[in-house]
PDB file of C-alpha atoms in Angstrom:
ATOM      1  CA  PHE M1403     129.017  50.791 106.947  1.00 52.00           C
ATOM      2  CA  ARG M1404     132.782  50.147 106.885  1.00 63.00           C
ATOM      3  CA  ARG M1405     132.352  47.425 104.306  1.00 62.00           C
ATOM      4  CA  SER M1406     130.331  49.794 102.142  1.00 62.00           C
ATOM      5  CA  MET M1407     133.038  52.447 102.384  1.00 67.00           C
ATOM      6  CA  MET M1408     135.733  49.908 101.497  1.00 72.00           C
ATOM      7  CA  LEU M1409     133.783  48.789  98.435  1.00 69.00           C
ATOM      8  CA  LYS M1410     133.321  52.400  97.330  1.00 70.00           C
ATOM      9  CA  LYS M1411     137.032  53.123  97.759  1.00 75.00           C
ATOM     10  CA  LEU M1412     137.969  49.981  95.822  1.00 78.00           C
ATOM     11  CA  PHE M1413     135.600  50.945  93.035  1.00 75.00           C
ATOM     12  CA  LEU M1414     136.926  54.504  92.912  1.00 75.00           C
ATOM     13  CA  VAL M1415     140.527  53.295  92.682  1.00 81.00           C
ATOM     14  CA  THR M1416     139.573  50.832  89.945  1.00 81.00           C
ATOM     15  CA  LEU M1417     137.736  53.533  87.994  1.00 80.00           C
ATOM     16  CA  LEU M1418     140.596  55.998  88.255  1.00 81.00           C
ATOM     17  CA  PHE M1419     143.056  53.331  87.109  1.00 85.00           C
ATOM     18  CA  ALA M1420     140.801  52.458  84.158  1.00 83.00           C
ATOM     19  CA  LEU M1421     140.493  56.145  83.238  1.00 82.00           C
ATOM     20  CA  VAL M1422     144.262  56.661  83.334  1.00 87.00           C
ATOM     21  CA  VAL M1423     144.977  53.550  81.249  1.00 87.00           C
ATOM     22  CA  SER M1424     142.267  54.287  78.683  1.00 85.00           C
ATOM     23  CA  GLY M1425     143.388  57.915  78.476  1.00 86.00           C
ATOM     24  CA  PHE M1426     146.996  56.846  77.885  1.00 89.00           C
ATOM     25  CA  ILE M1427     145.889  54.456  75.123  1.00 88.00           C
ATOM     26  CA  GLY M1428     143.759  57.132  73.469  1.00 87.00           C
ATOM     27  CA  ILE M1429     146.532  59.737  73.556  1.00 89.00           C
ATOM     28  CA  SER M1430     149.034  57.232  72.160  1.00 88.00           C
ATOM     29  CA  ILE M1431     146.773  56.424  69.223  1.00 86.00           C
ATOM     30  CA  PHE M1432     146.207  60.098  68.413  1.00 88.00           C
ATOM     31  CA  VAL M1433     149.934  60.862  68.631  1.00 88.00           C
ATOM     32  CA  VAL M1434     151.549  57.916  66.831  1.00 84.00           C
ATOM     33  CA  GLY M1435     148.680  55.779  65.520  1.00 79.00           C
ATOM     34  CA  ASP M1436     147.604  55.249  61.925  1.00 83.00           C
ATOM     35  CA  PHE M1437     143.883  54.745  62.760  1.00 83.00           C
ATOM     36  CA  ASP M1438     143.495  51.232  61.424  1.00 84.00           C
ATOM     37  CA  ASP M1439     140.523  49.040  62.351  1.00 85.00           C
ATOM     38  CA  THR M1440     142.025  47.827  65.629  1.00 85.00           C
ATOM     39  CA  GLN M1441     143.037  51.305  66.737  1.00 86.00           C
ATOM     40  CA  LEU M1442     139.575  52.690  65.948  1.00 88.00           C
ATOM     41  CA  LYS M1443     138.103  49.951  68.137  1.00 88.00           C
ATOM     42  CA  LEU M1444     140.561  50.905  70.869  1.00 88.00           C
ATOM     43  CA  LEU M1445     139.461  54.538  70.591  1.00 90.00           C
ATOM     44  CA  GLY M1446     135.826  53.484  70.853  1.00 90.00           C
ATOM     45  CA  THR M1447     136.699  51.357  73.877  1.00 90.00           C
ATOM     46  CA  THR M1448     138.542  54.290  75.454  1.00 90.00           C
ATOM     47  CA  ALA M1449     135.579  56.613  74.925  1.00 90.00           C
ATOM     48  CA  CYS M1450     133.110  54.111  76.404  1.00 91.00           C
ATOM     49  CA  VAL M1451     135.331  53.318  79.394  1.00 89.00           C
ATOM     50  CA  GLY M1452     135.692  57.043  80.093  1.00 88.00           C
ATOM     51  CA  ALA M1453     131.956  57.710  79.771  1.00 90.00           C
ATOM     52  CA  PHE M1454     130.834  54.868  82.031  1.00 88.00           C
ATOM     53  CA  CYS M1455     133.606  55.537  84.539  1.00 87.00           C
ATOM     54  CA  LEU M1456     132.130  59.025  84.871  1.00 87.00           C
ATOM     55  CA  THR M1457     128.624  57.647  85.450  1.00 89.00           C
ATOM     56  CA  GLY M1458     130.033  55.228  88.017  1.00 85.00           C
ATOM     57  CA  LEU M1459     131.948  57.984  89.790  1.00 84.00           C
ATOM     58  CA  ALA M1460     128.860  60.191  89.823  1.00 85.00           C
ATOM     59  CA  SER M1461     126.809  57.345  91.303  1.00 83.00           C
ATOM     60  CA  VAL M1462     128.937  57.181  94.462  1.00 80.00           C
ATOM     61  CA  THR M1463     128.707  60.918  95.199  1.00 77.00           C
ATOM     62  CA  GLY M1464     125.067  60.947  96.254  1.00 67.00           C
ATOM     63  CA  SER M1465     123.451  61.566  99.609  1.00 60.00           C
ATOM     64  CA  SER M1466     124.127  59.085 102.420  1.00 59.00           C
ATOM     65  CA  THR M1467     120.474  58.970 103.533  1.00 62.00           C
ATOM     66  CA  ARG M1468     118.694  55.634 103.768  1.00 66.00           C
ATOM     67  CA  TRP M1469     116.752  56.085 100.523  1.00 65.00           C
ATOM     68  CA  PHE M1470     119.917  56.707  98.456  1.00 69.00           C
ATOM     69  CA  ARG M1471     122.152  53.989  99.884  1.00 74.00           C
ATOM     70  CA  PRO M1472     121.238  51.317  97.276  1.00 78.00           C
ATOM     71  CA  LEU M1473     121.726  53.756  94.368  1.00 83.00           C
ATOM     72  CA  PRO M1474     125.556  53.621  94.165  1.00 82.00           C
ATOM     73  CA  TYR M1475     125.524  49.838  93.770  1.00 83.00           C
ATOM     74  CA  LEU M1476     122.740  49.951  91.187  1.00 88.00           C
ATOM     75  CA  GLY M1477     124.528  52.747  89.319  1.00 88.00           C
ATOM     76  CA  ILE M1478     127.844  50.888  89.362  1.00 87.00           C
ATOM     77  CA  GLY M1479     126.217  47.638  88.283  1.00 89.00           C
ATOM     78  CA  SER M1480     124.296  49.202  85.402  1.00 92.00           C
ATOM     79  CA  SER M1481     127.393  51.124  84.238  1.00 91.00           C
ATOM     80  CA  VAL M1482     129.563  48.008  84.245  1.00 90.00           C
ATOM     81  CA  ALA M1483     126.897  45.907  82.527  1.00 93.00           C
ATOM     82  CA  ALA M1484     126.257  48.542  79.832  1.00 93.00           C
ATOM     83  CA  LEU M1485     129.999  48.963  79.248  1.00 91.00           C
ATOM     84  CA  ALA M1486     130.467  45.215  78.887  1.00 92.00           C
ATOM     85  CA  MET M1487     127.625  44.945  76.359  1.00 91.00           C
ATOM     86  CA  ILE M1488     128.948  47.880  74.307  1.00 92.00           C
ATOM     87  CA  LEU M1489     132.475  46.424  74.299  1.00 90.00           C
ATOM     88  CA  LEU M1490     131.069  43.159  72.996  1.00 89.00           C
ATOM     89  CA  LEU M1491     129.533  45.125  70.113  1.00 88.00           C
ATOM     90  CA  ILE M1492     132.710  47.101  69.413  1.00 89.00           C
ATOM     91  CA  TRP M1493     134.918  44.021  69.303  1.00 84.00           C
ATOM     92  CA  GLU M1494     132.243  41.896  67.611  1.00 78.00           C
ATOM     93  CA  SER M1495     132.550  39.244  70.300  1.00 71.00           C
ATOM     94  CA  TRP M1496     128.891  38.408  70.848  1.00 67.00           C
ATOM     95  CA  ASP M1497     127.003  35.526  69.269  1.00 63.00           C
ATOM     96  CA  THR M1498     124.262  36.953  67.048  1.00 53.00           C
ATOM     97  CA  ASN M1499     122.733  33.501  66.616  1.00 56.00           C
ATOM     98  CA  GLY M1500     122.343  32.916  70.340  1.00 62.00           C
ATOM     99  CA  ILE M1501     120.906  36.309  71.299  1.00 68.00           C
ATOM    100  CA  ASN M1502     118.042  38.170  69.705  1.00 78.00           C
ATOM    101  CA  GLU M1503     119.360  41.514  68.451  1.00 82.00           C
ATOM    102  CA  ASP M1504     116.207  43.423  69.379  1.00 84.00           C
ATOM    103  CA  ILE M1505     116.289  42.158  72.972  1.00 86.00           C
ATOM    104  CA  TYR M1506     120.028  42.811  73.224  1.00 88.00           C
ATOM    105  CA  PHE M1507     119.746  46.454  72.180  1.00 90.00           C
ATOM    106  CA  LYS M1508     116.683  47.045  74.348  1.00 91.00           C
ATOM    107  CA  VAL M1509     118.473  45.718  77.418  1.00 92.00           C
ATOM    108  CA  LEU M1510     121.526  47.828  76.563  1.00 93.00           C
ATOM    109  CA  ALA M1511     119.427  50.967  76.133  1.00 94.00           C
ATOM    110  CA  CYS M1512     117.666  50.348  79.468  1.00 95.00           C
ATOM    111  CA  LEU M1513     121.006  49.893  81.242  1.00 95.00           C
ATOM    112  CA  VAL M1514     122.305  53.155  79.774  1.00 95.00           C
ATOM    113  CA  VAL M1515     119.160  54.985  80.927  1.00 96.00           C
ATOM    114  CA  VAL M1516     119.500  53.535  84.434  1.00 95.00           C
ATOM    115  CA  ALA M1517     123.217  54.413  84.643  1.00 94.00           C
ATOM    116  CA  LEU M1518     122.696  58.001  83.473  1.00 94.00           C
ATOM    117  CA  SER M1519     119.623  58.525  85.656  1.00 94.00           C
ATOM    118  CA  ILE M1520     121.311  57.270  88.815  1.00 92.00           C
ATOM    119  CA  ALA M1521     124.360  59.428  88.078  1.00 91.00           C
ATOM    120  CA  HIS M1522     122.025  62.417  87.706  1.00 92.00           C
ATOM    121  CA  LEU M1523     120.137  61.547  90.891  1.00 90.00           C
ATOM    122  CA  SER M1524     123.352  61.123  92.853  1.00 87.00           C
ATOM    123  CA  LEU M1525     124.884  64.391  91.709  1.00 86.00           C
ATOM    124  CA  LEU M1526     121.712  66.339  92.452  1.00 87.00           C
ATOM    125  CA  SER M1527     121.187  64.710  95.851  1.00 84.00           C
ATOM    126  CA  ALA M1528     124.782  65.552  96.797  1.00 80.00           C
ATOM    127  CA  VAL M1529     123.848  69.257  96.892  1.00 77.00           C
ATOM    128  CA  GLN M1530     123.278  69.914 100.592  1.00 72.00           C
ATOM    129  CA  ARG M1531     123.538  73.689 101.025  1.00 63.00           C
ATOM    130  CA  MET M1532     119.831  74.367 100.716  1.00 62.00           C
ATOM    131  CA  SER M1533     116.883  75.678 102.646  1.00 66.00           C
ATOM    132  CA  GLY M1534     113.191  76.205 102.054  1.00 73.00           C
ATOM    133  CA  LEU M1535     112.181  76.451  98.411  1.00 77.00           C
ATOM    134  CA  LEU M1536     115.420  74.984  97.070  1.00 80.00           C
ATOM    135  CA  ARG M1537     115.009  71.797  99.072  1.00 82.00           C
ATOM    136  CA  TRP M1538     111.497  71.275  97.729  1.00 85.00           C
ATOM    137  CA  CYS M1539     112.716  72.044  94.222  1.00 87.00           C
ATOM    138  CA  GLN M1540     115.444  69.443  94.642  1.00 85.00           C
ATOM    139  CA  ARG M1541     112.953  66.802  95.772  1.00 87.00           C
ATOM    140  CA  GLY M1542     110.618  67.623  92.905  1.00 91.00           C
ATOM    141  CA  THR M1543     113.465  67.400  90.386  1.00 91.00           C
ATOM    142  CA  LEU M1544     114.538  64.033  91.784  1.00 91.00           C
ATOM    143  CA  LEU M1545     111.011  62.742  91.219  1.00 94.00           C
ATOM    144  CA  VAL M1546     111.018  64.140  87.686  1.00 95.00           C
ATOM    145  CA  ILE M1547     114.326  62.341  86.948  1.00 94.00           C
ATOM    146  CA  VAL M1548     112.772  59.057  88.078  1.00 94.00           C
ATOM    147  CA  ALA M1549     109.683  59.761  85.950  1.00 95.00           C
ATOM    148  CA  VAL M1550     111.791  60.505  82.858  1.00 96.00           C
ATOM    149  CA  ALA M1551     113.813  57.307  83.331  1.00 95.00           C
ATOM    150  CA  THR M1552     110.633  55.276  83.806  1.00 93.00           C
ATOM    151  CA  LEU M1553     109.028  56.716  80.664  1.00 93.00           C
ATOM    152  CA  LEU M1554     112.181  56.082  78.621  1.00 93.00           C
ATOM    153  CA  ILE M1555     112.376  52.456  79.769  1.00 93.00           C
ATOM    154  CA  VAL M1556     108.667  51.947  79.070  1.00 90.00           C
ATOM    155  CA  GLY M1557     109.150  53.415  75.597  1.00 90.00           C
ATOM    156  CA  ILE M1558     112.233  51.275  74.923  1.00 90.00           C
ATOM    157  CA  LEU M1559     110.532  48.053  75.991  1.00 87.00           C
ATOM    158  CA  SER M1560     107.198  49.027  74.386  1.00 79.00           C
ATOM    159  CA  LEU M1561     105.392  47.423  77.302  1.00 67.00           C
ATOM    160  CA  PRO M1562     101.859  48.861  77.051  1.00 63.00           C
ATOM    161  CA  GLU M1563      99.964  50.142  74.055  1.00 71.00           C
ATOM    162  CA  PHE M1564     100.012  53.950  74.376  1.00 72.00           C
ATOM    163  CA  ASP M1565      99.389  57.049  72.324  1.00 78.00           C
ATOM    164  CA  LYS M1566     102.802  57.955  70.870  1.00 82.00           C
ATOM    165  CA  GLU M1567     101.926  61.635  70.510  1.00 86.00           C
ATOM    166  CA  LEU M1568     100.806  61.874  74.125  1.00 88.00           C
ATOM    167  CA  TYR M1569     103.891  59.931  75.198  1.00 88.00           C
ATOM    168  CA  LEU M1570     106.268  62.311  73.392  1.00 89.00           C
ATOM    169  CA  ARG M1571     104.462  65.386  74.727  1.00 93.00           C
ATOM    170  CA  LEU M1572     104.623  64.108  78.305  1.00 93.00           C
ATOM    171  CA  LEU M1573     108.259  63.064  77.926  1.00 93.00           C
ATOM    172  CA  GLY M1574     109.170  66.451  76.467  1.00 94.00           C
ATOM    173  CA  VAL M1575     107.508  68.317  79.341  1.00 96.00           C
ATOM    174  CA  LEU M1576     109.261  66.167  81.940  1.00 95.00           C
ATOM    175  CA  VAL M1577     112.662  66.545  80.256  1.00 95.00           C
ATOM    176  CA  ILE M1578     112.270  70.340  80.259  1.00 95.00           C
ATOM    177  CA  LEU M1579     111.266  70.294  83.937  1.00 94.00           C
ATOM    178  CA  ASP M1580     114.260  68.041  84.618  1.00 93.00           C
ATOM    179  CA  VAL M1581     116.680  70.463  82.964  1.00 93.00           C
ATOM    180  CA  LEU M1582     115.150  73.549  84.589  1.00 93.00           C
ATOM    181  CA  GLY M1583     115.081  71.960  88.040  1.00 91.00           C
ATOM    182  CA  THR M1584     118.686  70.792  87.771  1.00 89.00           C
ATOM    183  CA  ILE M1585     119.893  74.228  86.668  1.00 88.00           C
ATOM    184  CA  PHE M1586     117.805  76.000  89.317  1.00 86.00           C
ATOM    185  CA  VAL M1587     119.085  73.819  92.161  1.00 84.00           C
ATOM    186  CA  GLY M1588     122.668  73.823  90.931  1.00 78.00           C
ATOM    187  CA  VAL M1589     122.938  77.574  90.392  1.00 79.00           C
ATOM    188  CA  PHE M1590     120.999  78.861  93.402  1.00 75.00           C
ATOM    189  CA  ALA M1591     122.440  76.296  95.821  1.00 70.00           C
ATOM    190  CA  LEU M1592     125.847  77.879  95.214  1.00 67.00           C
ATOM    191  CA  LYS M1593     124.489  81.317  96.120  1.00 64.00           C
ATOM    192  CA  ASN M1594     122.323  80.120  98.978  1.00 59.00           C
ATOM    193  CA  PRO M1595     124.375  80.005 102.198  1.00 52.00           C
ATOM    194  CA  GLY M1596     122.125  77.393 103.739  1.00 51.00           C
ATOM    195  CA  PRO M1597     120.631  77.435 107.242  1.00 49.00           C
ATOM    196  CA  LYS M1598     123.804  76.444 109.124  1.00 49.00           C
ATOM    197  CA  ASN M1599     125.971  78.964 107.372  1.00 48.00           C
ATOM    198  CA  MET M1600     123.343  81.678 107.916  1.00 47.00           C
ATOM    199  CA  VAL M1601     123.416  81.030 111.671  1.00 46.00           C
ATOM    200  CA  LEU M1602     127.207  81.144 111.692  1.00 48.00           C
ATOM    201  CA  ARG M1603     127.195  84.407 109.762  1.00 52.00           C
ATOM    202  CA  ARG M1604     124.699  85.968 112.171  1.00 53.00           C
ATOM    203  CA  ARG M1605     126.838  84.932 115.125  1.00 55.00           C
ATOM    204  CA  ALA M1606     129.917  86.366 113.432  1.00 55.00           C
ATOM    205  CA  ASP M1607     128.074  89.641 112.791  1.00 55.00           C
ATOM    206  CA  LEU M1608     127.001  89.850 116.446  1.00 57.00           C
ATOM    207  CA  ILE M1609     130.570  89.230 117.606  1.00 57.00           C
ATOM    208  CA  ARG M1610     131.845  91.965 115.296  1.00 57.00           C
ATOM    209  CA  GLU M1611     129.213  94.377 116.570  1.00 59.00           C
ATOM    210  CA  ARG M1612     130.175  93.681 120.197  1.00 58.00           C
ATOM    211  CA  LEU M1613     133.865  94.056 119.427  1.00 58.00           C
ATOM    212  CA  GLY M1614     133.153  97.298 117.603  1.00 57.00           C
ATOM    213  CA  LYS M1615     131.406  98.694 120.642  1.00 52.00           C
TER     214      LYS M1615
END
């Protein structure tokens, strides 16, 4: 457990440092740059570093339950791998003769889907102030997120032969459920005091009543 916490802290410090450095570079280019080819590549690098640092940071905020413990490492790994592949494209540093372009972009797209999905899962699972219906809604939304990610990866890799119209309809329904569930849990969890807080409030009310008497 301590080793896991140390790794998370190290990763967080590294991400924050990368964000600060990339932000400083981006601001410098906008203030004094002339937007030549190199500076445009630097801006693209800055944007990608910022985006995948956010997915990495989101991945380590999830629930500490047994089922979610592997997710931070998978989210961090997919974010770093996707960032590295995109930087190779930006700086034109990859060998097009040695790697099939179609496979390269499919792997990149799958890594992006995994990174975004785990970030989404982690953020949603971090919401703890829930009871009753909200908890079941959260669990259902988590399953929908996994289903959406699975369908996207299947579509990217074109693994089985499937009806494209049916695929798009199913994907559209799941995406809508994903958005609605996320909004529902996020908004109502803030208003819901949760079971522990409800007990504390009832005790406080009883104490006030006794003091008033």
